[in-house]
PDB file of C-alpha atoms in Angstrom:
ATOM      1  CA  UNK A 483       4.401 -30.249 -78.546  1.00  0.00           C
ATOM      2  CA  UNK A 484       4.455 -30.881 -82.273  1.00  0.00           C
ATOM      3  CA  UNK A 485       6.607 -34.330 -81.918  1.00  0.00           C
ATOM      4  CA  UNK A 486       3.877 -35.191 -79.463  1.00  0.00           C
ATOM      5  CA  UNK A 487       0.961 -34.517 -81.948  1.00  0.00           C
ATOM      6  CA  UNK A 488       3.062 -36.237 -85.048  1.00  0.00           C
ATOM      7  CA  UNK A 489       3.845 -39.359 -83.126  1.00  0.00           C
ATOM      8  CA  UNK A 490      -0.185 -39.663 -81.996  1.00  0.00           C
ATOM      9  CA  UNK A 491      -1.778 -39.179 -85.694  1.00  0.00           C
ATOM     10  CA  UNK A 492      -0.849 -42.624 -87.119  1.00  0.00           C
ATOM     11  CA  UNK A 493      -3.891 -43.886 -85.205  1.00  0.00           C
ATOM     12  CA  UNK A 494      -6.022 -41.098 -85.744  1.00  0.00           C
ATOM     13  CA  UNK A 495      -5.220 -41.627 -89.539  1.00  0.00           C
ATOM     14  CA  UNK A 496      -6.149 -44.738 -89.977  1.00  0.00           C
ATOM     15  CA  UNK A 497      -9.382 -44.662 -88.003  1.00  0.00           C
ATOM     16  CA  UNK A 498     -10.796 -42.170 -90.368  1.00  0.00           C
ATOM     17  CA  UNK A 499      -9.665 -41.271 -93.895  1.00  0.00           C
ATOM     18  CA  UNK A 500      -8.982 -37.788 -94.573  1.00  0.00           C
ATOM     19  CA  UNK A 501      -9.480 -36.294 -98.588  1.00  0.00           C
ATOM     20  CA  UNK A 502      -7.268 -33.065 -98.100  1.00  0.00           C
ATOM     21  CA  UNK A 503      -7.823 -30.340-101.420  1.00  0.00           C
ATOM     22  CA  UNK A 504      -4.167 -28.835-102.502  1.00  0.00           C
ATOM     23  CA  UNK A 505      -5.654 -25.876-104.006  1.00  0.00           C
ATOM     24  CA  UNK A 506      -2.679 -23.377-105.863  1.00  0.00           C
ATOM     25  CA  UNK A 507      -0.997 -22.551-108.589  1.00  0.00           C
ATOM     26  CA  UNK A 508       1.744 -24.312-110.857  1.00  0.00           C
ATOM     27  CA  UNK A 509       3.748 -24.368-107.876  1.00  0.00           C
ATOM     28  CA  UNK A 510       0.762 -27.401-106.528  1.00  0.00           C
ATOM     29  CA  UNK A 511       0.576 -28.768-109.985  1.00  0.00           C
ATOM     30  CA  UNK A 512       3.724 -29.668-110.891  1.00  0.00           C
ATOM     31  CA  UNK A 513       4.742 -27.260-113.461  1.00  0.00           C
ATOM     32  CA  UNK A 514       8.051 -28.409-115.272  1.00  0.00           C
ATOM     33  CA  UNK A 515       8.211 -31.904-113.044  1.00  0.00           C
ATOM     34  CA  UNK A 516       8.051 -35.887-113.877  1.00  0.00           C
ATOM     35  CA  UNK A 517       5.209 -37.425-112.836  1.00  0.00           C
ATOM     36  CA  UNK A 518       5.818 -38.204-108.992  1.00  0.00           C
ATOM     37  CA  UNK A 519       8.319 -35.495-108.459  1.00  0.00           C
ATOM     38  CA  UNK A 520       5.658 -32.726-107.979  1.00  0.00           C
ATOM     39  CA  UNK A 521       4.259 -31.117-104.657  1.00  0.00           C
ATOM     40  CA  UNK A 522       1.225 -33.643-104.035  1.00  0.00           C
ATOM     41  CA  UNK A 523       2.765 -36.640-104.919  1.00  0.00           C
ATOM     42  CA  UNK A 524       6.018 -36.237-103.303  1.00  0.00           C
ATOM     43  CA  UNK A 525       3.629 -34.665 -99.982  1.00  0.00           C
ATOM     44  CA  UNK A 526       1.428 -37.759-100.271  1.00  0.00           C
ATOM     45  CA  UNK A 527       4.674 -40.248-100.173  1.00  0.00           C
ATOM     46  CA  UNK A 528       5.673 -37.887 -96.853  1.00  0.00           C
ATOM     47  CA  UNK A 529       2.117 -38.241 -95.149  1.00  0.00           C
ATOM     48  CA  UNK A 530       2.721 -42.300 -95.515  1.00  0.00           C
ATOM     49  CA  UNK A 531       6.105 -42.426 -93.961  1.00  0.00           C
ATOM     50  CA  UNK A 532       4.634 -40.199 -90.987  1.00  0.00           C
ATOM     51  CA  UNK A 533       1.597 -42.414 -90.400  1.00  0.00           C
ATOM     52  CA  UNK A 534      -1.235 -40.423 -91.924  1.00  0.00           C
ATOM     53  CA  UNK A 535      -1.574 -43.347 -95.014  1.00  0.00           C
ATOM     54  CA  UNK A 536      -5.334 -42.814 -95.115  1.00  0.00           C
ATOM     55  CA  UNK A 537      -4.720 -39.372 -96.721  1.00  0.00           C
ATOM     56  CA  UNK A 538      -5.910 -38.573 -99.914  1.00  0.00           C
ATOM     57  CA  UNK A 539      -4.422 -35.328-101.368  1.00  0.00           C
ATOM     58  CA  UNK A 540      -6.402 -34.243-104.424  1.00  0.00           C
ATOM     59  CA  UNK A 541      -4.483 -31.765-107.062  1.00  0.00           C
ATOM     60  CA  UNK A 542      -6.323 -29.030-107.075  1.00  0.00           C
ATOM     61  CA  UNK A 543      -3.044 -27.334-109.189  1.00  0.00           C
ATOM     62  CA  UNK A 544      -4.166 -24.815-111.929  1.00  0.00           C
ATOM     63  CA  UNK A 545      -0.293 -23.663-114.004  1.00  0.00           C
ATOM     64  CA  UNK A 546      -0.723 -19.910-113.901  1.00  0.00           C
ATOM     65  CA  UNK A 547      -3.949 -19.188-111.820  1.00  0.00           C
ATOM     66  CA  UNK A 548      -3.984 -16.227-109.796  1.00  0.00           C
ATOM     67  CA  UNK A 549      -5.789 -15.313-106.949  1.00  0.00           C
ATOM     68  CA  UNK A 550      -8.683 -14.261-108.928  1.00  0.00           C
ATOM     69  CA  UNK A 551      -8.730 -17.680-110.777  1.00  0.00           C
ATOM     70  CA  UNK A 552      -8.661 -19.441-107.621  1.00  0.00           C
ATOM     71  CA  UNK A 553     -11.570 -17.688-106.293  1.00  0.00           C
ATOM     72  CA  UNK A 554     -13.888 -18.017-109.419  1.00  0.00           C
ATOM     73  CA  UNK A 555     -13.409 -22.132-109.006  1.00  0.00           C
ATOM     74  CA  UNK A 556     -13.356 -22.299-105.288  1.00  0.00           C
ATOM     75  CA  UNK A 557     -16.608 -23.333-104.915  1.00  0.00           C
ATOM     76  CA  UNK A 558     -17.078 -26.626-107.515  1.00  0.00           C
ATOM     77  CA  UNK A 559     -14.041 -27.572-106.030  1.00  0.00           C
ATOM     78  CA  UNK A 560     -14.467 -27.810-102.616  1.00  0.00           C
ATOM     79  CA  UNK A 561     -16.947 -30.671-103.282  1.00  0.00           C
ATOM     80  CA  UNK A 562     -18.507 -32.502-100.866  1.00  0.00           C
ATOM     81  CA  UNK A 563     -16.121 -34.996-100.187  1.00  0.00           C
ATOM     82  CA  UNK A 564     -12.785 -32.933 -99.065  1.00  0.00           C
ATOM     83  CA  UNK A 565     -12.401 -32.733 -95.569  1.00  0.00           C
ATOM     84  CA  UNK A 566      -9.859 -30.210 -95.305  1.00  0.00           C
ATOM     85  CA  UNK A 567      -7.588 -27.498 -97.718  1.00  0.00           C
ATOM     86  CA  UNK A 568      -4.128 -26.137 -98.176  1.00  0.00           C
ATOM     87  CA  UNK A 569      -3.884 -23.226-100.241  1.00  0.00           C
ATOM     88  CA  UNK A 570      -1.060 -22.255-101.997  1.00  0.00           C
ATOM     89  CA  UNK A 571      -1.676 -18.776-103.969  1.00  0.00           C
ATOM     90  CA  UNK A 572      -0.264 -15.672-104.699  1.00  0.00           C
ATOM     91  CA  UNK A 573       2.685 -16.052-106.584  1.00  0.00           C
ATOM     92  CA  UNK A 574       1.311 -14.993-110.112  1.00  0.00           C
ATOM     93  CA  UNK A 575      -0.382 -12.115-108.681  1.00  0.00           C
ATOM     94  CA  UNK A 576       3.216 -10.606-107.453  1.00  0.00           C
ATOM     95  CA  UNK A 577       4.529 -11.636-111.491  1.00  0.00           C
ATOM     96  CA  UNK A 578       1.662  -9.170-112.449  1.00  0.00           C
ATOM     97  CA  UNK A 579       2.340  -6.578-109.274  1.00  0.00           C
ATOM     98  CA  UNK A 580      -1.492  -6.908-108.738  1.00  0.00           C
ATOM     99  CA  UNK A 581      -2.513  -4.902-105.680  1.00  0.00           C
ATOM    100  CA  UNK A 582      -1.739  -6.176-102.995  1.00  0.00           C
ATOM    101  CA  UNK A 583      -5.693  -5.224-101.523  1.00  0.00           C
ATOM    102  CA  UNK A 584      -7.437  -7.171-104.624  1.00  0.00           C
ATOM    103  CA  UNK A 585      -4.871 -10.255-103.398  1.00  0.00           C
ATOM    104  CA  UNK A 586      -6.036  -9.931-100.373  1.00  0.00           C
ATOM    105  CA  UNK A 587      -9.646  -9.880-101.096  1.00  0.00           C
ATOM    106  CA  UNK A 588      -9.202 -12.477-103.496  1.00  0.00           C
ATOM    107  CA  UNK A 589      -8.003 -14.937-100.682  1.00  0.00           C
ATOM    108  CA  UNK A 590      -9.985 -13.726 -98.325  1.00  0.00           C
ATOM    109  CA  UNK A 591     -13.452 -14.902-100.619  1.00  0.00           C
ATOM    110  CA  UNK A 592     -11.006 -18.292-100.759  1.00  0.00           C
ATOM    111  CA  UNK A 593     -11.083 -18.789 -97.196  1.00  0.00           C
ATOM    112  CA  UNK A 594     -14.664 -17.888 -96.194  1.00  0.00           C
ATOM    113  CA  UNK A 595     -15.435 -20.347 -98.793  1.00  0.00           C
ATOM    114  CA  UNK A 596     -13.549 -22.931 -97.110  1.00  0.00           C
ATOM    115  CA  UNK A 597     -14.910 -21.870 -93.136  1.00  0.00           C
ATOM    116  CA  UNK A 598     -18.781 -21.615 -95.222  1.00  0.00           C
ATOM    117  CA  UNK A 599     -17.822 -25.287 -96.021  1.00  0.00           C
ATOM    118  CA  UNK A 600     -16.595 -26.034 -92.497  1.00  0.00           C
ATOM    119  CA  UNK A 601     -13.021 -27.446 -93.507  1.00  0.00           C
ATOM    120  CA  UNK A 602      -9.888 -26.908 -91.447  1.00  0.00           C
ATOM    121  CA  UNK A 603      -7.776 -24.791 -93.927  1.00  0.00           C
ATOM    122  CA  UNK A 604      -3.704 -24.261 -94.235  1.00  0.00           C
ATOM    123  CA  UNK A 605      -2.477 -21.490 -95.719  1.00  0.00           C
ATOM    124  CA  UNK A 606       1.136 -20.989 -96.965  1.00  0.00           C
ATOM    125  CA  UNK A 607       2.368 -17.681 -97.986  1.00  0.00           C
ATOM    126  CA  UNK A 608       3.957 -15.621-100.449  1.00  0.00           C
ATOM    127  CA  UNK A 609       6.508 -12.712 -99.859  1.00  0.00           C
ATOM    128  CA  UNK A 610       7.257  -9.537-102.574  1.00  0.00           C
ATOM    129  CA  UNK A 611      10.737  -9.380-103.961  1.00  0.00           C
ATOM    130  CA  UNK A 612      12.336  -5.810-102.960  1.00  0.00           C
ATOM    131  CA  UNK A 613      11.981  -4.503-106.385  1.00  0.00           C
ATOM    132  CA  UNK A 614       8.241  -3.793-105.540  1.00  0.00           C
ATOM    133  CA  UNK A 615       9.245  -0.984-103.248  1.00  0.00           C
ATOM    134  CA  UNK A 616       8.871  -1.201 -99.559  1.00  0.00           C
ATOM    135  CA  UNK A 617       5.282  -0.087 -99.247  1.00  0.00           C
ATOM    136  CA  UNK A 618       3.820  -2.635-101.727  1.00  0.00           C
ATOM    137  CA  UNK A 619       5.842  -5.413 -99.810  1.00  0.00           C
ATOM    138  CA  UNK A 620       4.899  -4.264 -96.575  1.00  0.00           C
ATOM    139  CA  UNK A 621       1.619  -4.585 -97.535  1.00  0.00           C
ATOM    140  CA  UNK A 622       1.906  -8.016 -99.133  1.00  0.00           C
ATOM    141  CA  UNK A 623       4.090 -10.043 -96.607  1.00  0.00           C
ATOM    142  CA  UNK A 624       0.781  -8.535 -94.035  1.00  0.00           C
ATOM    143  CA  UNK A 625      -1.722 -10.293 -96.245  1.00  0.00           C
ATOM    144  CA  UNK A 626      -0.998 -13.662 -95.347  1.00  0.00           C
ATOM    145  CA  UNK A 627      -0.594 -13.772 -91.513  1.00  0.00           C
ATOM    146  CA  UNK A 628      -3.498 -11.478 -90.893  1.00  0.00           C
ATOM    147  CA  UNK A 629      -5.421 -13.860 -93.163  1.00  0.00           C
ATOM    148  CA  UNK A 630      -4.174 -16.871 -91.029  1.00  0.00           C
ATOM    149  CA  UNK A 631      -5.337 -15.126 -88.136  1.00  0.00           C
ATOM    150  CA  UNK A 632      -8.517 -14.026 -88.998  1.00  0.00           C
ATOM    151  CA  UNK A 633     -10.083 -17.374 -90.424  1.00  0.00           C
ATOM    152  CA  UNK A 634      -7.775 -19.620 -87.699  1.00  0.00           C
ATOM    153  CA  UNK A 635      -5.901 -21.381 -90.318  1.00  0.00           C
ATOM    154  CA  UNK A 636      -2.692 -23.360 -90.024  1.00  0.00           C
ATOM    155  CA  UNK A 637      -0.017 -20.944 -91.393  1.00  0.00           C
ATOM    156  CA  UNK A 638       3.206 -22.123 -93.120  1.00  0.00           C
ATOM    157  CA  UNK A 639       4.443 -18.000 -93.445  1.00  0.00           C
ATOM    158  CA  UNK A 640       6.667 -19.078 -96.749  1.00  0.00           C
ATOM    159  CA  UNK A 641       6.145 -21.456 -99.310  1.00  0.00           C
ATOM    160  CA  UNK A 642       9.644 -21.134-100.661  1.00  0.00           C
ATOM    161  CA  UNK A 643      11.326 -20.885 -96.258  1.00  0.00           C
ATOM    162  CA  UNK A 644      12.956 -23.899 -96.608  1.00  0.00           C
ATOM    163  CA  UNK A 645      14.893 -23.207 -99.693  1.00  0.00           C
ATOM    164  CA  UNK A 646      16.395 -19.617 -98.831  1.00  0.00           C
ATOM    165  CA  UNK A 647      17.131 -21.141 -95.133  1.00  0.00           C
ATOM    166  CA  UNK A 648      17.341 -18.667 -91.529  1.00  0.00           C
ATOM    167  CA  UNK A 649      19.000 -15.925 -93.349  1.00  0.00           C
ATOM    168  CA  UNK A 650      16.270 -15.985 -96.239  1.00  0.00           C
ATOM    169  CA  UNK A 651      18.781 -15.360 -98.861  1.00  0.00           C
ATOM    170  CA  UNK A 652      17.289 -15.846-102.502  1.00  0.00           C
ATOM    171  CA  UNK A 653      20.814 -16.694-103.486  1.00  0.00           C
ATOM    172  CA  UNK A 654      20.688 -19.795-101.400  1.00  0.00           C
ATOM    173  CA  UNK A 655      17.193 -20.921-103.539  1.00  0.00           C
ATOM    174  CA  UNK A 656      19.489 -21.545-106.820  1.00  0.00           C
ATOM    175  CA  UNK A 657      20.481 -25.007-106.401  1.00  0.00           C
ATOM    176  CA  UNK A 658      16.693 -26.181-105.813  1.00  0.00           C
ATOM    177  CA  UNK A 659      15.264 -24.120-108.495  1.00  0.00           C
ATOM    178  CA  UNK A 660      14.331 -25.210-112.221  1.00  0.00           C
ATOM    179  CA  UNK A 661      15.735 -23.041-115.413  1.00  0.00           C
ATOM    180  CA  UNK A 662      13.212 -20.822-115.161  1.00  0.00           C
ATOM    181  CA  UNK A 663      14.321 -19.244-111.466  1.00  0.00           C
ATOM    182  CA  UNK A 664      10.856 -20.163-110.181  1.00  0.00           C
ATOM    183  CA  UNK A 665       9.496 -23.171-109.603  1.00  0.00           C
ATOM    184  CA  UNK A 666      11.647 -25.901-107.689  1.00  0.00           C
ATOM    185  CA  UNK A 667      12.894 -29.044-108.941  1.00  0.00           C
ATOM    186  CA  UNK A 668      12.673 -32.634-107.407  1.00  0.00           C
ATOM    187  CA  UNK A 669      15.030 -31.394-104.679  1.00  0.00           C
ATOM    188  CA  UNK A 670      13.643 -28.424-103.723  1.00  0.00           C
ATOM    189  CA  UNK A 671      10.533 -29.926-103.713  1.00  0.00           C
ATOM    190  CA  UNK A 672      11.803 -32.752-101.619  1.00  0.00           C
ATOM    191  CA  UNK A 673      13.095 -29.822 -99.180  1.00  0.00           C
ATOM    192  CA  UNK A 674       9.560 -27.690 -99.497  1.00  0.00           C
ATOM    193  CA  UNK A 675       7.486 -30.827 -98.242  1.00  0.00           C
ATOM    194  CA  UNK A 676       9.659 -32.037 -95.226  1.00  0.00           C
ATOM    195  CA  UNK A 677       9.170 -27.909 -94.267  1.00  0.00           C
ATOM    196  CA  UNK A 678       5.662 -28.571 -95.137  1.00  0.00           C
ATOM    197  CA  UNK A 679       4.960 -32.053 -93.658  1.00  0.00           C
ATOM    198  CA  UNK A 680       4.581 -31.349 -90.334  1.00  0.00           C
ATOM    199  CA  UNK A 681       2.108 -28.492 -90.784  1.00  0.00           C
ATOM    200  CA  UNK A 682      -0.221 -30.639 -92.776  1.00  0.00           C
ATOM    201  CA  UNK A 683       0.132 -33.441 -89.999  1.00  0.00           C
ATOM    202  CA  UNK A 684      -1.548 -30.227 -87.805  1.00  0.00           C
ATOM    203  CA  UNK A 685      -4.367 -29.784 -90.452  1.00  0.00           C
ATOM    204  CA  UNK A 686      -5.269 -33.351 -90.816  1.00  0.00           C
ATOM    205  CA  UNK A 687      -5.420 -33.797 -87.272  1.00  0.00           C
ATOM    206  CA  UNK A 688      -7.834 -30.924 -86.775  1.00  0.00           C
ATOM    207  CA  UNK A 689     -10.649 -32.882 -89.317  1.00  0.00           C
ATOM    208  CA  UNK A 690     -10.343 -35.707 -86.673  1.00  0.00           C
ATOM    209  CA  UNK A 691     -11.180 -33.023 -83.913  1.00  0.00           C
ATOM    210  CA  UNK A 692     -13.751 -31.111 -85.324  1.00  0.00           C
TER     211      UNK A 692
END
């Protein structure tokens, strides 16, 4: 079904042009990357190969913003002109073990901006490390698909799934990772996007049907 739905968006593309919002974190913006090694750049190069060339992606990046910061901007930036948003937060708020109920409420206000503003919305997200504790990464890892479900979003269920593979072994992250252990490099950038691609294909497709 997907292959079907890739292969039929070149024309859809191209007929009308799509300005998609990245909205996240340093993990969107680039943090620690040369210019055209970062998230949007390297997702924009990806749309063209795949036939969606008439997609803008706009960085809507902020190095270090939480949840919280992502909801007090949420509405100057979903201006008039973007026709559809990925969002990409949540990491910083498990650096700072913020509640996992203020997260959620946080992107919860994110998202009903976005349906309030009538664009098709992605969201990606985030799971707890075990040092949390069980509870506080039960209640976490929930925040994200019931948040998917409840505003009909396209879901990508981890940001970082295509660098700790089937078995989800952080280990296996270490080779795409910069110094710091956090954010990816060019490669596991490279590796996050082709896992990402295809989802954003999805989103575009659904400004074209609305």
């Amino acid at each position: 079904m997907l292959a079907i739905g890739v292969a039929g968006f070149g024309s859809a593309a191209q007929a009308e042009p799509v300005t998609l919002l990245a909205f996240g974190d340093s993990l969107t913006q680039g943090y620690g990357l040369e210019q055209g090694d970062g998230l949007v750049p390297q997702l924009q190069s990806w749309l063209a190969a795949h036939g969606a060339g008439d997609v803008t992606i706009i960085n809507g990046g902020v190095s270090g913003d939480t949840t919280a910061g992502g909801l007090a901007r949420i509405d100057w930036s979903l201006t008039s002109d973007i026709d559809a948003m990925m969002v990409i937060l949540g990491g910083n708020d498990l650096l700072r073990g913020t509640d996992p109920a203020v997260t959620g409420a946080n992107l919860d206000g994110i998202l009903s901006a976005g349906q309030a503003k009538g664009v098709p919305m992605m969201l990606v997200g985030m799971q707890a490390a075990a040092n949390f504790g069980a509870e506080y990464k039960q209640q976490f890892d929930a925040l994200y698909p019931e948040l998917a479900a409840r505003y009909d979003t396209v879901f990508v269920p981890s940001f970082y799934g295509a660098l700790t593979g089937e078995d989800q072994d952080p280990a296996a992250m270490r080779g795409y990772l910069q110094a710091d252990g956090i954010h990816p490099n060019p490669e596991g950038v490279q590796k996050i996007v082709e896992d990402l691609g295809p989802s954003v294909l999805e989103l575009v497709a659904r400004v074209g049907a609305k």
